[in-house]
PDB file of C-alpha atoms in Angstrom:
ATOM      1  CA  UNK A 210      33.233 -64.501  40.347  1.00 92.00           C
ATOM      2  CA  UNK A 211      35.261 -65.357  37.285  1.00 95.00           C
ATOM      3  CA  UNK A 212      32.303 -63.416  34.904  1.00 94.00           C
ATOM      4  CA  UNK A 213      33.031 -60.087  37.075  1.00 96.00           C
ATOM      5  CA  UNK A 214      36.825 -60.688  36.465  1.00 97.00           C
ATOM      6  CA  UNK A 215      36.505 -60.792  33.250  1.00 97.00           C
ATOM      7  CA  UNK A 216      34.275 -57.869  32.693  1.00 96.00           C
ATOM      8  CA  UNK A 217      36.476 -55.901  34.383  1.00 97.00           C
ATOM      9  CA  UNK A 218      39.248 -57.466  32.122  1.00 98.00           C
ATOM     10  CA  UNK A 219      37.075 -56.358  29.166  1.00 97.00           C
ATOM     11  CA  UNK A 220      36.608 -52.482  30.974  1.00 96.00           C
ATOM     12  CA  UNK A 221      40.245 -52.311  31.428  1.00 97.00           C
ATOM     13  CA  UNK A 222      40.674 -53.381  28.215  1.00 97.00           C
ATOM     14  CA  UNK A 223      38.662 -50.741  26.883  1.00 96.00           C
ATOM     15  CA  UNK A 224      40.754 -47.788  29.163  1.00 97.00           C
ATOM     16  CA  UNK A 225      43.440 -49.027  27.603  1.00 97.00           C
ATOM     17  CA  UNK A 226      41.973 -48.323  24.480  1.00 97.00           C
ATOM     18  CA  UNK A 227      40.861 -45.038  24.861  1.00 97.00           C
ATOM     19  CA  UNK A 228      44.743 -44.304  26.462  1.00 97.00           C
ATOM     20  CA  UNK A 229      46.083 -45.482  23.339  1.00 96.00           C
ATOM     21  CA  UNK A 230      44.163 -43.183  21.804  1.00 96.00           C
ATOM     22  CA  UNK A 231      44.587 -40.439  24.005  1.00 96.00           C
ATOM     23  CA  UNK A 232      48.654 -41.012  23.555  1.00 96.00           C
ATOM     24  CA  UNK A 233      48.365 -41.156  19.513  1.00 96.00           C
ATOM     25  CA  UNK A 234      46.705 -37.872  19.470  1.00 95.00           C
ATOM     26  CA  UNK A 235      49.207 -35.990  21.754  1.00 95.00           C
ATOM     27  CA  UNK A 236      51.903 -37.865  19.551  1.00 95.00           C
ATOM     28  CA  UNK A 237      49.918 -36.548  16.402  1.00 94.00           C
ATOM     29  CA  UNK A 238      50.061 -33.283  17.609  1.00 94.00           C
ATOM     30  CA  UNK A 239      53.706 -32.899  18.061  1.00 95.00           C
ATOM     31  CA  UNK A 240      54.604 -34.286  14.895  1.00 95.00           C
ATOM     32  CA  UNK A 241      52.596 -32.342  13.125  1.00 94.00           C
ATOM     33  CA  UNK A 242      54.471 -29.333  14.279  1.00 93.00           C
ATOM     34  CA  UNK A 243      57.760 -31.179  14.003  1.00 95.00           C
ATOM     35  CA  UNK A 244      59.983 -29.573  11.528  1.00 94.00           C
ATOM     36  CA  UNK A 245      63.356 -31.205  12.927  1.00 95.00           C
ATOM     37  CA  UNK A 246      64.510 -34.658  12.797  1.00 95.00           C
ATOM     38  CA  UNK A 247      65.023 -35.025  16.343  1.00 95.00           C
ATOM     39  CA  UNK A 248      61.552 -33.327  17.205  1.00 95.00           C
ATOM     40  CA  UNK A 249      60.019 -35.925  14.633  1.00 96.00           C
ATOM     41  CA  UNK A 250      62.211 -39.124  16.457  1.00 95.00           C
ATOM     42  CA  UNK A 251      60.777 -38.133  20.290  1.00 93.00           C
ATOM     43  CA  UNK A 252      56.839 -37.747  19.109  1.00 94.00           C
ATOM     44  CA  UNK A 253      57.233 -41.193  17.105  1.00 93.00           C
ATOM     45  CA  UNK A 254      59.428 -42.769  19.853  1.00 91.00           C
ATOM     46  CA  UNK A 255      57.184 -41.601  22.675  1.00 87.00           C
ATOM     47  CA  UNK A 256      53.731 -41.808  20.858  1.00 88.00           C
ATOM     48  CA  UNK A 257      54.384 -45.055  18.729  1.00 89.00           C
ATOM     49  CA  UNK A 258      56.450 -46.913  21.034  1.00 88.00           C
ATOM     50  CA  UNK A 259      53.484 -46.430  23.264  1.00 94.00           C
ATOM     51  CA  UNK A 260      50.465 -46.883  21.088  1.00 94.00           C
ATOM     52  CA  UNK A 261      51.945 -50.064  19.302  1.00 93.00           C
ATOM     53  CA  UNK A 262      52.032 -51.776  22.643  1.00 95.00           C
ATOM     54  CA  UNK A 263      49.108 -50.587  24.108  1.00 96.00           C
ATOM     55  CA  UNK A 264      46.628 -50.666  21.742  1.00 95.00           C
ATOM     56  CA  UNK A 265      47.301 -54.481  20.384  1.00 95.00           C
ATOM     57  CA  UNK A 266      47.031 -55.296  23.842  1.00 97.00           C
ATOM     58  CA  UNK A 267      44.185 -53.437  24.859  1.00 97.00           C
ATOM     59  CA  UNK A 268      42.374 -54.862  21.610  1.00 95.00           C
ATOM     60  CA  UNK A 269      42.837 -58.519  22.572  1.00 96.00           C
ATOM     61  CA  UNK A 270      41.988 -58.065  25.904  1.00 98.00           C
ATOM     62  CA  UNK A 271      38.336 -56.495  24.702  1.00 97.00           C
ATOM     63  CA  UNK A 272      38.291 -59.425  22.375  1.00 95.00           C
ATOM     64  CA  UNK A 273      39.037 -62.280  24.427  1.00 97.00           C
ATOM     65  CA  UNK A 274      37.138 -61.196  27.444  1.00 97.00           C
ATOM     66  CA  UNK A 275      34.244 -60.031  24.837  1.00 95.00           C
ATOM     67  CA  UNK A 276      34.152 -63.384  23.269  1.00 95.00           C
ATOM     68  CA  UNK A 277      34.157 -64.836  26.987  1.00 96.00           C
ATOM     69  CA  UNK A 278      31.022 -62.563  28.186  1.00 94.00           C
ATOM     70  CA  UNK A 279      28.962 -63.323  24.860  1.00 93.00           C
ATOM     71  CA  UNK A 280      29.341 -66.959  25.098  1.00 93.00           C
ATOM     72  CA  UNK A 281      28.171 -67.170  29.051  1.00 92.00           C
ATOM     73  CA  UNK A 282      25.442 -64.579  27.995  1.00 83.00           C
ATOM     74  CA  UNK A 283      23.563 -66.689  25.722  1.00 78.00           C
ATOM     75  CA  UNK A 284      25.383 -66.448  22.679  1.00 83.00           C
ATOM     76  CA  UNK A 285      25.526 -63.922  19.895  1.00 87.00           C
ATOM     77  CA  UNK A 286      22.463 -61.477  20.007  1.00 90.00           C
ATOM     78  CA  UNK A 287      21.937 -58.606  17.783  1.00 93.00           C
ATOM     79  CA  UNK A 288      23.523 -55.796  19.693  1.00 94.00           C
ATOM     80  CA  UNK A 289      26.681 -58.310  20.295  1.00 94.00           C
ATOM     81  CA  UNK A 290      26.986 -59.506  16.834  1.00 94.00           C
ATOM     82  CA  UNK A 291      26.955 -55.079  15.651  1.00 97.00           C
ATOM     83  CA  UNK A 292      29.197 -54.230  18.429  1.00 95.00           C
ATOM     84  CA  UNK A 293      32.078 -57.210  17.212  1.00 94.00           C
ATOM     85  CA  UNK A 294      31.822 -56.280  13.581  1.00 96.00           C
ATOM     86  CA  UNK A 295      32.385 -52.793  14.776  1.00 97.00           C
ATOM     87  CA  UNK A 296      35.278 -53.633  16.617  1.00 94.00           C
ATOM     88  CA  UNK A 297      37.070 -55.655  13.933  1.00 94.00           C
ATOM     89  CA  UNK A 298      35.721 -52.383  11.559  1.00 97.00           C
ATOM     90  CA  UNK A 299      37.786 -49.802  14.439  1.00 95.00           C
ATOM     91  CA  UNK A 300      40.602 -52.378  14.289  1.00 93.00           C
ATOM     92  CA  UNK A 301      41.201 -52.355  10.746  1.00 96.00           C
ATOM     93  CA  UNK A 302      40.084 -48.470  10.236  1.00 96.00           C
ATOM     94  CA  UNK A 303      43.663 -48.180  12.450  1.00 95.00           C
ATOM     95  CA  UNK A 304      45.505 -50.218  10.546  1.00 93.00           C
ATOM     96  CA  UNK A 305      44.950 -49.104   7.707  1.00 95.00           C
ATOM     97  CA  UNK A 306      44.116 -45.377   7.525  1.00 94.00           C
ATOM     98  CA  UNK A 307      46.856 -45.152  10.797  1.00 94.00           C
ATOM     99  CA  UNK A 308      49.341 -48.287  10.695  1.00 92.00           C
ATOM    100  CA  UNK A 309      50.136 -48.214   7.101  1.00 94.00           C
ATOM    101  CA  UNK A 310      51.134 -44.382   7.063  1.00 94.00           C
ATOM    102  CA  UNK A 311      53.272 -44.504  10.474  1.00 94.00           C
ATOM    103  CA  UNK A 312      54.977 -47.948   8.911  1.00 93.00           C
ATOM    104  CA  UNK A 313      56.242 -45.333   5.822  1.00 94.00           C
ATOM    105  CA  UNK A 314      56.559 -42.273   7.733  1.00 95.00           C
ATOM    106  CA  UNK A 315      58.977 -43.802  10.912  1.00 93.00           C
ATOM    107  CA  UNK A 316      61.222 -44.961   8.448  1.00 95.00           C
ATOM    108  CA  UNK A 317      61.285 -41.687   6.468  1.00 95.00           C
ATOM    109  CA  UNK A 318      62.055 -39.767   9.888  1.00 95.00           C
ATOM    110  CA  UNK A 319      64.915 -41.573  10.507  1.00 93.00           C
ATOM    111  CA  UNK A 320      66.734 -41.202   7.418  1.00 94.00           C
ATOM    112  CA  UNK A 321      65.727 -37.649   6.782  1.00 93.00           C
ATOM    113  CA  UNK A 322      67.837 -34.771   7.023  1.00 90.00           C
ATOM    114  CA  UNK A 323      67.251 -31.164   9.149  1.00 88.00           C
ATOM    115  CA  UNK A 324      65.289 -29.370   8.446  1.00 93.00           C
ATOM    116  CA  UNK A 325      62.613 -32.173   7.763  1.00 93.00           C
ATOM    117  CA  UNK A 326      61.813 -31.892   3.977  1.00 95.00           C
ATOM    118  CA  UNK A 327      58.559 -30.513   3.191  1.00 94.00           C
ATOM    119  CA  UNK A 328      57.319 -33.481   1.085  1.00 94.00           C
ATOM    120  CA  UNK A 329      58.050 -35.530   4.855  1.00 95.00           C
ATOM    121  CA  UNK A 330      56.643 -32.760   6.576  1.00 95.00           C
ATOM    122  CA  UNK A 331      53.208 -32.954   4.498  1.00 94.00           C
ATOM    123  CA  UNK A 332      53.180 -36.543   5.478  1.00 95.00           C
ATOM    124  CA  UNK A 333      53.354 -36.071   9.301  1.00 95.00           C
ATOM    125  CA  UNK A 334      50.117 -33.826   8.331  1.00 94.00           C
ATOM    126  CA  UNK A 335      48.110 -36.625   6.431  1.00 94.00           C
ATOM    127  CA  UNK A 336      44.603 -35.444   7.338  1.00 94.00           C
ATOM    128  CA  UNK A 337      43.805 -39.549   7.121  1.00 95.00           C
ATOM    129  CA  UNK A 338      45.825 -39.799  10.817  1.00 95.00           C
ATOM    130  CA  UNK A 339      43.544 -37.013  12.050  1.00 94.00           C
ATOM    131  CA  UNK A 340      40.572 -39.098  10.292  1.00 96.00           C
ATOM    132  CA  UNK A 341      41.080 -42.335  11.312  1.00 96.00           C
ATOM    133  CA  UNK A 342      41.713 -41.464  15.141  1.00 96.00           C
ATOM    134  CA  UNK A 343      38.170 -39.245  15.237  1.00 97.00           C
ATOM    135  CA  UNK A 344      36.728 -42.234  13.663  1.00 97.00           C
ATOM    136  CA  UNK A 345      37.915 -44.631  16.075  1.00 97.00           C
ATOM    137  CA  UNK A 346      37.206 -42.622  18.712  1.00 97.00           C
ATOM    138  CA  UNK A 347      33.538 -42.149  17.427  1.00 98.00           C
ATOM    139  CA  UNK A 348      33.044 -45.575  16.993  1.00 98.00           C
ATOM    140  CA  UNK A 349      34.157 -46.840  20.627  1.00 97.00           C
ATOM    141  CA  UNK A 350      31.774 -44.066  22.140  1.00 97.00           C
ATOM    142  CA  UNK A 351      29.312 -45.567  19.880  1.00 98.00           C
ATOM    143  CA  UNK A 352      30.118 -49.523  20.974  1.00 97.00           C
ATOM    144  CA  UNK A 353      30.412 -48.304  24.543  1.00 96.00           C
ATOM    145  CA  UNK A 354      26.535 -47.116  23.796  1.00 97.00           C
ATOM    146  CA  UNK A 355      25.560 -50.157  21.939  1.00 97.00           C
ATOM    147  CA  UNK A 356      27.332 -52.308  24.931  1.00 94.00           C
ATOM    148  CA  UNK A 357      25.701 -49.948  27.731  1.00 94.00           C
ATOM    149  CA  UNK A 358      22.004 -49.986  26.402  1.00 96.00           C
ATOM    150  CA  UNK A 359      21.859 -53.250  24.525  1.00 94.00           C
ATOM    151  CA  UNK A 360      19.468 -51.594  21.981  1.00 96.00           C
ATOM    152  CA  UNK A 361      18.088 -53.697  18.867  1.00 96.00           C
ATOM    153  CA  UNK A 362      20.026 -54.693  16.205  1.00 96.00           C
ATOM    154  CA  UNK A 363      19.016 -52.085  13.596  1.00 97.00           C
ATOM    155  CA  UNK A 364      18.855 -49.512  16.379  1.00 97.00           C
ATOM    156  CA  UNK A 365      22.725 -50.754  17.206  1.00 98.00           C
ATOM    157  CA  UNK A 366      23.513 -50.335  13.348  1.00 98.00           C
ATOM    158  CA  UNK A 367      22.265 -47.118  13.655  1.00 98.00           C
ATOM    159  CA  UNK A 368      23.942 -45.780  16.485  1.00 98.00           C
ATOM    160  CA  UNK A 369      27.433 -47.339  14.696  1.00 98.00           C
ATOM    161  CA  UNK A 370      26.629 -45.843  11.540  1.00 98.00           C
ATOM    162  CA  UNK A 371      25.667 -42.012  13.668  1.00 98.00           C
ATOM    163  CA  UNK A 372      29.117 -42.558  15.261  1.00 98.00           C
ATOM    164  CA  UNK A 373      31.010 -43.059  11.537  1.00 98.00           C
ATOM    165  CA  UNK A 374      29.530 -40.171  10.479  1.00 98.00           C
ATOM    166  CA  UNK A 375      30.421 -37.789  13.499  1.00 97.00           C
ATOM    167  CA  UNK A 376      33.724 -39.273  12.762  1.00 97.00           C
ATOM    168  CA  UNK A 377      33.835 -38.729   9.478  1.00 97.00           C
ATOM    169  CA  UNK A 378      32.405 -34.593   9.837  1.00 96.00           C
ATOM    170  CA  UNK A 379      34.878 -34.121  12.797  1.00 94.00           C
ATOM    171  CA  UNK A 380      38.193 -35.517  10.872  1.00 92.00           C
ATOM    172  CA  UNK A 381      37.148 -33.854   7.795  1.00 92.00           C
ATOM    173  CA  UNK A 382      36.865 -30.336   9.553  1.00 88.00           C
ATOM    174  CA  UNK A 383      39.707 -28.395   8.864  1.00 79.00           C
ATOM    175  CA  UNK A 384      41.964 -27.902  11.884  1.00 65.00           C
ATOM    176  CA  UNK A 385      42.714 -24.842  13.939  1.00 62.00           C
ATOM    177  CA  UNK A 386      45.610 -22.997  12.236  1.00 55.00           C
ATOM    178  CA  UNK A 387      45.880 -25.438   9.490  1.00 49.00           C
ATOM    179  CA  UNK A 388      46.220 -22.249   6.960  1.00 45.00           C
ATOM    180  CA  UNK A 389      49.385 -21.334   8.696  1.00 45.00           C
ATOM    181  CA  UNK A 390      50.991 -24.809   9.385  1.00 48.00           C
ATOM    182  CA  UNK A 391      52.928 -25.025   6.322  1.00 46.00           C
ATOM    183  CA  UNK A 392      54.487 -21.324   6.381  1.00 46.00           C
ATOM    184  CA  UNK A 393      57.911 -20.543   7.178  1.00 48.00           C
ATOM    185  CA  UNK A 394      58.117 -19.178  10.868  1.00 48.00           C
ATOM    186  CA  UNK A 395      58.759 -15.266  10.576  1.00 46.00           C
ATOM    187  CA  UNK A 396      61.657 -14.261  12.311  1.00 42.00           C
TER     188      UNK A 396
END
């Protein structure tokens, strides 16, 4: 009973996860079309105040109950021991390629004046945001796989190192209207 508890603890965990992410790409969205102050505030305020709970959460959840699981499973085998040093890899691809930048740009917002200058306005477009969230999201769909089929090792580095790369191509893909994003509205 308690191992099916926490597996769905670790499940949940991993919703959470993938809501986080879900909620830090809408949030993305809208402030890279802010070009107000008080447009900027509601996408960080919403998006951020969010995501910074969630996510932490949802990460130590996956952790705890992971760590749980692979100890009553017979300790650390192959596919485990890939799929944690993923997950510490996703963790610190968000804190650093995401966390750092939204720990300058919040701060920025809120003492900026309207319209939002353009040097803050290039920052709400960092292309490393976009990057690092297709990343992350590459690599849970890949530790989801490596946790689903319990593969080999090397075939579990492999599938990791696939779902990098589809991160990487997809975040390095130039957006939709990205030509016209820093142009003055006609009118």
């Amino acid at each position: 009973m308690v191992h099916n508890l926490v597996l769905f603890a670790h499940i949940l965990g991993a919703f959470g996860l993938i809501a986080a992410y879900t909620i830090e790409a809408i949030g993305l969205r809208g402030l890279r079309g802010a070009t107000r102050r008080d447009e900027a505030l509601l996408w960080l305020r919403i998006s951020r105040g969010i995501v910074m709970r969630l996510a932490p959460a949802s990460l130590g959840v996956i952790l705890i109950a992971g760590l749980y699981l692979m100890a009553t499973y017979g300790g650390p085998r192959g596919w485990i021991v890939v799929a944690l040093a993923s997950f510490v890899l996703l963790a610190a691809v968000g804190g650093v390629g995401t966390g750092l930048r939204m720990a300058r740009i919040g701060p920025a917002v809120n003492s900026a004046a309207d319209p939002l200058p353009d040097e803050l306005r290039t920052a709400l477009r960092d292309r490393v945001l976009l990057l690092s969230l297709d990343v992350r999201l590459a690599m849970a769909v890949g530790i989801l796989f490596v946790m689903t089929l319990k593969p080999s090792a090397l075939t579990s580095v492999v599938v990791i190192v696939l779902a990098i790369a589809v991160g990487l191509v997809a975040g390095l893909l130039p957006a939709r209207g990205s030509r016209n994003e820093l142009r003055p509205e006609a009118g």
